[in-house]
mmCIF file of C-alpha atoms and ligand atoms in Angstrom:
data_model
loop_
_atom_site.group_PDB
_atom_site.id
_atom_site.type_symbol
_atom_site.label_atom_id
_atom_site.label_comp_id
_atom_site.label_asym_id
_atom_site.label_seq_id
_atom_site.Cartn_x
_atom_site.Cartn_y
_atom_site.Cartn_z
ATOM 1 C CA MET L 1 128.199 59.250 94.180
ATOM 2 C CA GLN L 2 130.428 61.366 96.395
ATOM 3 C CA ARG L 3 132.248 59.386 99.092
ATOM 4 C CA LEU L 4 133.713 60.547 102.364
ATOM 5 C CA THR L 5 136.714 58.806 103.921
ATOM 6 C CA THR L 6 138.679 58.697 107.154
ATOM 7 C CA ARG L 7 142.370 57.791 107.667
ATOM 8 C CA ASN L 8 141.336 54.735 109.674
ATOM 9 C CA GLY L 9 139.419 53.134 106.763
ATOM 10 C CA LEU L 10 135.808 54.335 106.695
ATOM 11 C CA ASP L 11 134.575 54.937 103.155
ATOM 12 C CA LEU L 12 131.079 56.293 103.338
ATOM 13 C CA PRO L 13 128.818 57.294 100.417
ATOM 14 C CA ALA L 14 127.748 60.831 101.229
ATOM 15 C CA ILE L 15 124.041 60.146 100.706
ATOM 16 C CA GLY L 16 122.465 57.136 102.384
ATOM 17 C CA LEU L 17 118.870 55.893 102.806
ATOM 18 C CA GLY L 18 117.389 56.203 106.307
ATOM 19 C CA THR L 19 115.088 53.251 106.977
ATOM 20 C CA TRP L 20 113.194 54.273 110.128
ATOM 21 C CA PRO L 21 110.206 53.924 110.550
ATOM 22 C CA MET L 22 109.777 51.470 107.698
ATOM 23 C CA THR L 23 109.368 47.730 108.589
ATOM 24 C CA GLY L 24 108.467 44.486 106.929
ATOM 25 C CA SER L 25 107.726 44.365 103.131
ATOM 26 C CA GLU L 26 107.459 48.219 102.957
ATOM 27 C CA CYS L 27 111.046 48.433 104.188
ATOM 28 C CA THR L 28 112.363 45.605 101.906
ATOM 29 C CA GLN L 29 110.619 47.179 98.845
ATOM 30 C CA ALA L 30 112.087 50.671 99.634
ATOM 31 C CA VAL L 31 115.676 49.389 100.225
ATOM 32 C CA ARG L 32 115.517 47.188 97.060
ATOM 33 C CA GLN L 33 114.375 50.198 95.036
ATOM 34 C CA ALA L 34 116.926 52.459 96.581
ATOM 35 C CA LEU L 35 119.731 50.059 95.575
ATOM 36 C CA GLU L 36 118.202 49.890 92.096
ATOM 37 C CA VAL L 37 118.295 53.727 91.662
ATOM 38 C CA GLY L 38 121.848 54.050 92.931
ATOM 39 C CA TYR L 39 121.984 54.209 96.788
ATOM 40 C CA ARG L 40 124.952 52.312 98.203
ATOM 41 C CA HIS L 41 124.538 53.367 101.859
ATOM 42 C CA ILE L 42 121.736 52.034 104.080
ATOM 43 C CA ASP L 43 121.101 53.074 107.675
ATOM 44 C CA THR L 44 119.316 50.698 110.036
ATOM 45 C CA ALA L 45 119.306 49.846 113.791
ATOM 46 C CA THR L 46 118.036 47.026 116.038
ATOM 47 C CA ALA L 47 115.547 49.536 117.467
ATOM 48 C CA TYR L 48 113.957 50.031 114.017
ATOM 49 C CA ASP L 49 112.873 46.433 113.973
ATOM 50 C CA ASN L 50 113.636 46.254 110.265
ATOM 51 C CA GLU L 51 117.100 44.610 109.952
ATOM 52 C CA ALA L 52 115.567 41.355 108.628
ATOM 53 C CA ALA L 53 113.614 43.399 106.047
ATOM 54 C CA VAL L 54 116.822 45.199 105.033
ATOM 55 C CA GLY L 55 118.624 41.874 104.829
ATOM 56 C CA GLN L 56 115.926 40.569 102.496
ATOM 57 C CA ALA L 57 116.401 43.499 100.213
ATOM 58 C CA LEU L 58 120.166 43.005 100.184
ATOM 59 C CA ARG L 59 119.615 39.382 99.163
ATOM 60 C CA ASP L 60 117.056 40.341 96.498
ATOM 61 C CA SER L 61 119.263 43.032 95.009
ATOM 62 C CA ASP L 62 121.785 42.395 92.138
ATOM 63 C CA VAL L 63 124.188 44.842 93.831
ATOM 64 C CA PRO L 64 126.979 42.882 95.458
ATOM 65 C CA ARG L 65 127.188 43.138 99.215
ATOM 66 C CA GLU L 66 130.707 44.575 99.102
ATOM 67 C CA GLN L 67 129.472 47.582 97.195
ATOM 68 C CA ILE L 68 126.941 48.510 99.883
ATOM 69 C CA HIS L 69 127.738 50.427 103.008
ATOM 70 C CA LEU L 70 125.622 49.098 105.877
ATOM 71 C CA THR L 71 125.275 50.902 109.205
ATOM 72 C CA THR L 72 123.491 49.408 112.185
ATOM 73 C CA LYS L 73 123.295 50.456 115.941
ATOM 74 C CA VAL L 74 122.939 48.908 119.403
ATOM 75 C CA TRP L 75 120.195 50.254 121.665
ATOM 76 C CA TRP L 76 121.149 52.069 124.870
ATOM 77 C CA ASP L 77 119.831 49.237 127.222
ATOM 78 C CA ARG L 78 122.215 46.714 125.560
ATOM 79 C CA LEU L 79 125.520 48.365 126.280
ATOM 80 C CA ALA L 80 126.994 45.881 128.827
ATOM 81 C CA PRO L 81 129.663 43.706 127.104
ATOM 82 C CA LYS L 82 127.590 40.534 126.714
ATOM 83 C CA ALA L 83 124.456 42.305 125.667
ATOM 84 C CA MET L 84 126.215 44.461 123.106
ATOM 85 C CA ARG L 85 127.914 41.463 121.644
ATOM 86 C CA GLN L 86 124.615 39.580 121.388
ATOM 87 C CA SER L 87 122.991 42.631 119.877
ATOM 88 C CA LEU L 88 125.534 42.924 117.011
ATOM 89 C CA GLU L 89 125.518 39.156 116.476
ATOM 90 C CA GLY L 90 121.631 39.335 116.178
ATOM 91 C CA SER L 91 122.002 42.200 113.687
ATOM 92 C CA LEU L 92 124.461 40.201 111.544
ATOM 93 C CA ARG L 93 122.085 37.254 111.430
ATOM 94 C CA ALA L 94 119.112 39.425 110.619
ATOM 95 C CA LEU L 95 120.961 41.284 107.976
ATOM 96 C CA GLY L 96 122.460 38.109 106.472
ATOM 97 C CA THR L 97 126.005 39.435 106.572
ATOM 98 C CA GLU L 98 129.230 38.612 108.395
ATOM 99 C CA GLN L 99 130.148 42.170 109.010
ATOM 100 C CA VAL L 100 128.571 45.576 109.058
ATOM 101 C CA ASP L 101 130.489 48.534 107.725
ATOM 102 C CA LEU L 102 129.710 50.811 110.583
ATOM 103 C CA PHE L 103 128.410 49.932 114.090
ATOM 104 C CA HIS L 104 127.137 52.709 116.384
ATOM 105 C CA ILE L 105 126.144 52.941 119.959
ATOM 106 C CA HIS L 106 122.655 54.420 119.235
ATOM 107 C CA TRP L 107 122.302 56.559 122.421
ATOM 108 C CA PRO L 108 124.431 56.979 125.584
ATOM 109 C CA GLY L 109 123.491 54.558 128.362
ATOM 110 C CA LYS L 110 122.097 55.214 131.824
ATOM 111 C CA ASP L 111 124.171 54.299 134.907
ATOM 112 C CA TRP L 112 126.546 52.414 132.616
ATOM 113 C CA ASP L 113 130.151 51.516 132.633
ATOM 114 C CA LEU L 114 131.278 53.726 129.694
ATOM 115 C CA ALA L 115 134.762 52.249 129.617
ATOM 116 C CA ARG L 116 133.610 48.672 129.449
ATOM 117 C CA SER L 117 131.028 49.519 126.720
ATOM 118 C CA ILE L 118 133.651 51.282 124.630
ATOM 119 C CA GLU L 119 136.074 48.443 125.173
ATOM 120 C CA THR L 120 133.432 46.029 123.792
ATOM 121 C CA LEU L 121 132.698 48.312 120.861
ATOM 122 C CA VAL L 122 136.399 48.399 119.964
ATOM 123 C CA ALA L 123 136.756 44.566 120.475
ATOM 124 C CA LEU L 124 133.891 43.925 118.010
ATOM 125 C CA ARG L 125 135.674 46.028 115.431
ATOM 126 C CA ASP L 126 138.956 44.238 116.158
ATOM 127 C CA GLU L 127 137.196 40.884 115.662
ATOM 128 C CA GLY L 128 135.919 41.943 112.245
ATOM 129 C CA LYS L 129 132.222 42.072 113.083
ATOM 130 C CA ALA L 130 132.173 45.749 112.248
ATOM 131 C CA ARG L 131 134.522 47.361 109.839
ATOM 132 C CA SER L 132 134.292 50.792 111.623
ATOM 133 C CA ILE L 133 132.701 52.053 114.807
ATOM 134 C CA GLY L 134 130.983 55.190 115.983
ATOM 135 C CA VAL L 135 128.563 56.703 118.417
ATOM 136 C CA ALA L 136 125.236 58.426 117.887
ATOM 137 C CA ASN L 137 123.584 61.133 119.970
ATOM 138 C CA PHE L 138 126.694 61.655 122.111
ATOM 139 C CA PRO L 139 127.066 65.254 123.404
ATOM 140 C CA LEU L 140 130.464 66.884 122.947
ATOM 141 C CA GLY L 141 131.752 66.120 126.519
ATOM 142 C CA LEU L 142 131.006 62.438 126.292
ATOM 143 C CA LEU L 143 132.488 62.235 122.782
ATOM 144 C CA HIS L 144 135.641 63.909 124.104
ATOM 145 C CA GLN L 145 135.878 61.263 126.823
ATOM 146 C CA VAL L 146 135.428 58.405 124.348
ATOM 147 C CA VAL L 147 137.948 59.686 121.842
ATOM 148 C CA GLU L 148 140.539 61.326 124.071
ATOM 149 C CA THR L 149 140.382 59.801 127.475
ATOM 150 C CA LEU L 150 139.516 56.202 126.301
ATOM 151 C CA GLY L 151 141.319 56.515 122.963
ATOM 152 C CA ALA L 152 138.643 54.656 121.010
ATOM 153 C CA PRO L 153 139.366 54.539 117.278
ATOM 154 C CA LEU L 154 135.996 55.934 116.231
ATOM 155 C CA SER L 155 135.381 56.741 112.559
ATOM 156 C CA ALA L 156 131.983 58.530 112.749
ATOM 157 C CA ILE L 157 129.317 60.154 114.800
ATOM 158 C CA GLN L 158 125.596 60.309 113.903
ATOM 159 C CA VAL L 159 123.557 63.170 115.151
ATOM 160 C CA GLU L 160 120.500 65.214 114.142
ATOM 161 C CA TYR L 161 121.623 67.962 111.911
ATOM 162 C CA HIS L 162 119.676 70.173 109.405
ATOM 163 C CA VAL L 163 119.057 73.720 108.423
ATOM 164 C CA LEU L 164 117.147 74.339 111.597
ATOM 165 C CA LEU L 165 119.654 72.806 114.032
ATOM 166 C CA GLY L 166 123.259 73.906 114.491
ATOM 167 C CA GLN L 167 126.002 71.412 115.284
ATOM 168 C CA GLN L 168 129.143 73.518 114.868
ATOM 169 C CA PRO L 169 130.999 72.455 118.045
ATOM 170 C CA LEU L 170 130.500 68.727 117.252
ATOM 171 C CA LEU L 171 131.441 69.334 113.614
ATOM 172 C CA ASP L 172 134.609 71.183 114.574
ATOM 173 C CA TYR L 173 135.523 68.338 116.962
ATOM 174 C CA ALA L 174 134.763 65.650 114.373
ATOM 175 C CA ARG L 175 137.017 67.410 111.778
ATOM 176 C CA ARG L 176 139.897 67.784 114.278
ATOM 177 C CA HIS L 177 139.697 64.049 115.115
ATOM 178 C CA ASP L 178 139.093 62.668 111.628
ATOM 179 C CA LEU L 179 135.492 61.557 112.296
ATOM 180 C CA LEU L 180 132.700 61.809 109.735
ATOM 181 C CA LEU L 181 129.446 63.257 110.839
ATOM 182 C CA THR L 182 126.206 61.590 109.527
ATOM 183 C CA ALA L 183 123.337 63.959 109.641
ATOM 184 C CA TYR L 184 120.130 62.212 110.637
ATOM 185 C CA THR L 185 116.669 63.693 110.198
ATOM 186 C CA PRO L 186 118.335 65.911 107.556
ATOM 187 C CA LEU L 187 115.041 67.201 106.216
ATOM 188 C CA ALA L 188 113.749 67.926 109.716
ATOM 189 C CA ARG L 189 110.892 65.650 108.706
ATOM 190 C CA GLY L 190 109.431 68.214 106.316
ATOM 191 C CA GLN L 191 110.110 71.299 108.442
ATOM 192 C CA ALA L 192 113.140 72.245 106.376
ATOM 193 C CA ALA L 193 111.260 72.314 103.117
ATOM 194 C CA ALA L 194 108.431 74.297 104.786
ATOM 195 C CA GLN L 195 110.713 77.316 105.439
ATOM 196 C CA PRO L 196 109.981 80.286 103.158
ATOM 197 C CA VAL L 197 113.759 80.956 102.995
ATOM 198 C CA ILE L 198 114.478 77.429 101.764
ATOM 199 C CA GLN L 199 111.534 77.648 99.305
ATOM 200 C CA ALA L 200 112.826 80.952 97.845
ATOM 201 C CA ILE L 201 116.275 79.460 97.310
ATOM 202 C CA ALA L 202 114.748 76.443 95.614
ATOM 203 C CA ARG L 203 112.685 78.652 93.282
ATOM 204 C CA LYS L 204 115.742 80.684 92.396
ATOM 205 C CA HIS L 205 117.668 77.504 91.259
ATOM 206 C CA GLY L 206 114.634 75.672 89.868
ATOM 207 C CA VAL L 207 115.049 72.723 92.347
ATOM 208 C CA LEU L 208 113.108 71.311 95.321
ATOM 209 C CA PRO L 209 113.245 72.781 98.786
ATOM 210 C CA SER L 210 114.236 69.338 100.136
ATOM 211 C CA GLN L 211 117.238 69.307 97.775
ATOM 212 C CA VAL L 212 118.321 72.737 99.052
ATOM 213 C CA ALA L 213 118.214 71.423 102.627
ATOM 214 C CA LEU L 214 120.305 68.367 101.763
ATOM 215 C CA LYS L 215 122.872 70.212 99.643
ATOM 216 C CA TRP L 216 123.487 72.716 102.437
ATOM 217 C CA LEU L 217 124.582 69.734 104.582
ATOM 218 C CA LEU L 218 126.504 67.953 101.731
ATOM 219 C CA ASP L 219 128.520 71.173 101.017
ATOM 220 C CA GLN L 220 130.099 70.865 104.512
ATOM 221 C CA ASP L 221 133.356 68.933 104.804
ATOM 222 C CA GLY L 222 132.890 65.476 106.334
ATOM 223 C CA VAL L 223 129.119 65.489 106.458
ATOM 224 C CA ALA L 224 126.921 62.709 105.107
ATOM 225 C CA VAL L 225 123.125 62.628 105.008
ATOM 226 C CA ILE L 226 120.584 59.811 105.472
ATOM 227 C CA PRO L 227 117.142 61.123 104.416
ATOM 228 C CA LYS L 228 114.422 58.562 104.775
ATOM 229 C CA ALA L 229 112.335 58.186 101.543
ATOM 230 C CA GLY L 230 109.834 55.494 100.735
ATOM 231 C CA SER L 231 108.859 56.565 97.233
ATOM 232 C CA ARG L 232 111.009 56.243 94.156
ATOM 233 C CA GLU L 233 110.374 59.831 93.387
ATOM 234 C CA ASN L 234 111.682 61.150 96.734
ATOM 235 C CA GLN L 235 114.613 58.736 96.680
ATOM 236 C CA LEU L 236 115.709 60.010 93.268
ATOM 237 C CA ALA L 237 115.132 63.645 94.259
ATOM 238 C CA ASN L 238 117.401 63.237 97.355
ATOM 239 C CA LEU L 239 120.194 61.601 95.345
ATOM 240 C CA ALA L 240 120.056 64.419 92.869
ATOM 241 C CA ALA L 241 120.445 67.001 95.594
ATOM 242 C CA SER L 242 124.233 66.612 95.091
ATOM 243 C CA ASN L 243 123.795 68.434 91.708
ATOM 244 C CA VAL L 244 122.305 71.593 93.254
ATOM 245 C CA GLN L 245 124.666 74.607 93.372
ATOM 246 C CA LEU L 246 124.153 76.876 96.288
ATOM 247 C CA ASP L 247 125.893 80.296 96.425
ATOM 248 C CA ASP L 248 127.076 82.612 99.167
ATOM 249 C CA GLU L 249 123.789 84.505 99.221
ATOM 250 C CA ASP L 250 121.928 81.166 99.772
ATOM 251 C CA ARG L 251 124.294 80.172 102.587
ATOM 252 C CA ALA L 252 123.886 83.536 104.263
ATOM 253 C CA ALA L 253 120.126 83.197 104.114
ATOM 254 C CA ILE L 254 120.203 79.735 105.621
ATOM 255 C CA ALA L 255 122.592 80.855 108.287
ATOM 256 C CA GLY L 256 119.892 83.274 109.384
ATOM 257 C CA LEU L 257 117.404 80.534 110.131
ATOM 258 C CA PRO L 258 116.855 79.470 113.756
ATOM 259 C CA LYS L 259 119.319 76.822 114.741
ATOM 260 C CA ASP L 260 117.683 75.396 117.852
ATOM 261 C CA GLN L 261 114.844 73.348 116.407
ATOM 262 C CA ARG L 262 115.621 69.831 117.633
ATOM 263 C CA VAL L 263 113.114 67.296 116.257
ATOM 264 C CA VAL L 264 114.377 64.129 118.087
ATOM 265 C CA SER L 265 114.741 64.445 121.881
ATOM 266 C CA PRO L 266 113.179 61.432 123.628
ATOM 267 C CA ALA L 267 112.960 61.100 127.440
ATOM 268 C CA PHE L 268 116.216 59.042 127.513
ATOM 269 C CA ALA L 269 118.238 61.658 125.527
ATOM 270 C CA PRO L 270 121.341 63.014 127.271
ATOM 271 C CA ASP L 271 121.742 66.639 128.321
ATOM 272 C CA TRP L 272 122.653 67.963 124.834
ATOM 273 C CA ASN L 273 124.876 70.651 126.342
ATOM 274 C CA SER L 274 126.970 68.324 128.494
HETATM 275 N N1 LIG S 301 120.610 57.820 115.264
HETATM 276 C C1 LIG S 301 119.420 58.239 115.640
HETATM 277 O O1 LIG S 301 119.042 58.324 116.797
HETATM 278 C C2 LIG S 301 118.337 58.551 114.607
HETATM 279 C C3 LIG S 301 117.197 59.223 114.975
HETATM 280 C C4 LIG S 301 116.298 59.548 113.966
HETATM 281 C C5 LIG S 301 116.547 59.166 112.671
HETATM 282 N N2 LIG S 301 117.667 58.428 112.301
HETATM 283 C C6 LIG S 301 117.923 57.945 110.923
HETATM 284 O O2 LIG S 301 117.823 59.048 110.041
HETATM 285 C C7 LIG S 301 116.826 58.761 109.000
HETATM 286 C C8 LIG S 301 116.158 60.028 108.479
HETATM 287 O O3 LIG S 301 115.549 60.710 109.537
HETATM 288 P P1 LIG S 301 113.980 60.931 109.689
HETATM 289 O O4 LIG S 301 113.265 59.755 109.051
HETATM 290 O O5 LIG S 301 113.788 61.240 111.180
HETATM 291 O O6 LIG S 301 113.605 62.255 108.980
HETATM 292 P P2 LIG S 301 113.969 62.922 107.597
HETATM 293 O O7 LIG S 301 114.787 62.088 106.721
HETATM 294 O O8 LIG S 301 114.358 64.343 107.831
HETATM 295 O O9 LIG S 301 112.472 63.040 106.969
HETATM 296 C C9 LIG S 301 111.792 61.927 106.452
HETATM 297 C C10 LIG S 301 110.528 62.394 105.855
HETATM 298 O O10 LIG S 301 110.714 63.313 104.770
HETATM 299 C C11 LIG S 301 109.976 62.718 103.560
HETATM 300 N N3 LIG S 301 110.826 62.991 102.382
HETATM 301 C C12 LIG S 301 111.963 62.329 102.020
HETATM 302 N N4 LIG S 301 112.413 62.829 100.863
HETATM 303 C C13 LIG S 301 111.611 63.794 100.463
HETATM 304 C C14 LIG S 301 111.478 64.670 99.375
HETATM 305 N N5 LIG S 301 112.406 64.576 98.337
HETATM 306 N N6 LIG S 301 110.524 65.543 99.251
HETATM 307 C C15 LIG S 301 109.567 65.563 100.223
HETATM 308 N N7 LIG S 301 109.581 64.793 101.295
HETATM 309 C C16 LIG S 301 110.510 63.880 101.409
HETATM 310 C C17 LIG S 301 109.764 61.260 103.814
HETATM 311 O O11 LIG S 301 108.618 60.844 103.187
HETATM 312 P P3 LIG S 301 108.559 59.611 102.202
HETATM 313 O O12 LIG S 301 108.992 58.463 102.943
HETATM 314 O O13 LIG S 301 107.129 59.462 101.827
HETATM 315 O O14 LIG S 301 109.423 59.819 101.010
HETATM 316 C C18 LIG S 301 109.605 61.241 105.358
HETATM 317 O O15 LIG S 301 108.290 61.568 105.693
HETATM 318 C C19 LIG S 301 115.927 57.656 109.674
HETATM 319 O O16 LIG S 301 115.201 56.961 108.671
HETATM 320 C C20 LIG S 301 116.951 56.869 110.403
HETATM 321 O O17 LIG S 301 117.568 56.012 109.585
HETATM 322 C C21 LIG S 301 118.583 58.143 113.259
#
């Protein structure tokens, strides 16, 4: 499994398992199976209501905890210092671990004290409750404030990214500041594989359209993917995406697809262009 690293210590398997919207025994079963077939990176969040289910799978699995990268996130209404701390402590209890590998602020807050939240995020890392820290769904201006004005030692950002949504400015920024970019919703929930352009590339190479969509992301420096897959068949197919070989003609065809098709933009989302 290809791994991505940062100078400040994040060591992230390039392909992880997304766990939303699985909960309960469905989630435990999917994570246990993913570990069995070779996944070593699991993405969860308090908001997914499945951390206890993920924790059960970790305990059931033969794979030692230290070989598994675990990401969790704190929800945007829990960003005050005490609430954030309680959120991560609850996550650790539910997951049955003393430390997560990566802890993200899930979305920017509303009317919040950004500096105090970031100070708390950094303190939780310094205390060893999270090995690395990051932010998700932060637009470029806010990320700039966190990294350069506040000087937070982030290791990663997590944002929606796929063949139908461009993220070049964030990606350029991440590379300049030694941050990894985890692409969520990397299959655009089926819309990527439904594109005739993607299907034609898949036919040309004798692979699946979903694998073409994932490999386009994996071929980019510093980009990890976390497709959600419940079935063993889809989990294996997504892992095998790393073996696909795309060529310049494929990349040019994918570059021609629309790049403004955002799938995830809830009411509390920030102004994406801010
Ligand atoms: N930070 C954030 O705000 C945020 C927001 C959204 C998502 N996420 C994370 O990103 C993860 C992935 O995103 P997502 O669930 O929104 O979308 P996604 O991964 O783009 O798509 C998931 C869908 O694709 C299907 N699928 C997976 N592999 C497939 C394959 N090889 N062939 C055909 N279909 C396949 C899955 O079905 P099966 O399950 O049946 O295989 C599921 O219906 C989430 O689970 C979550 O961990 C983070």
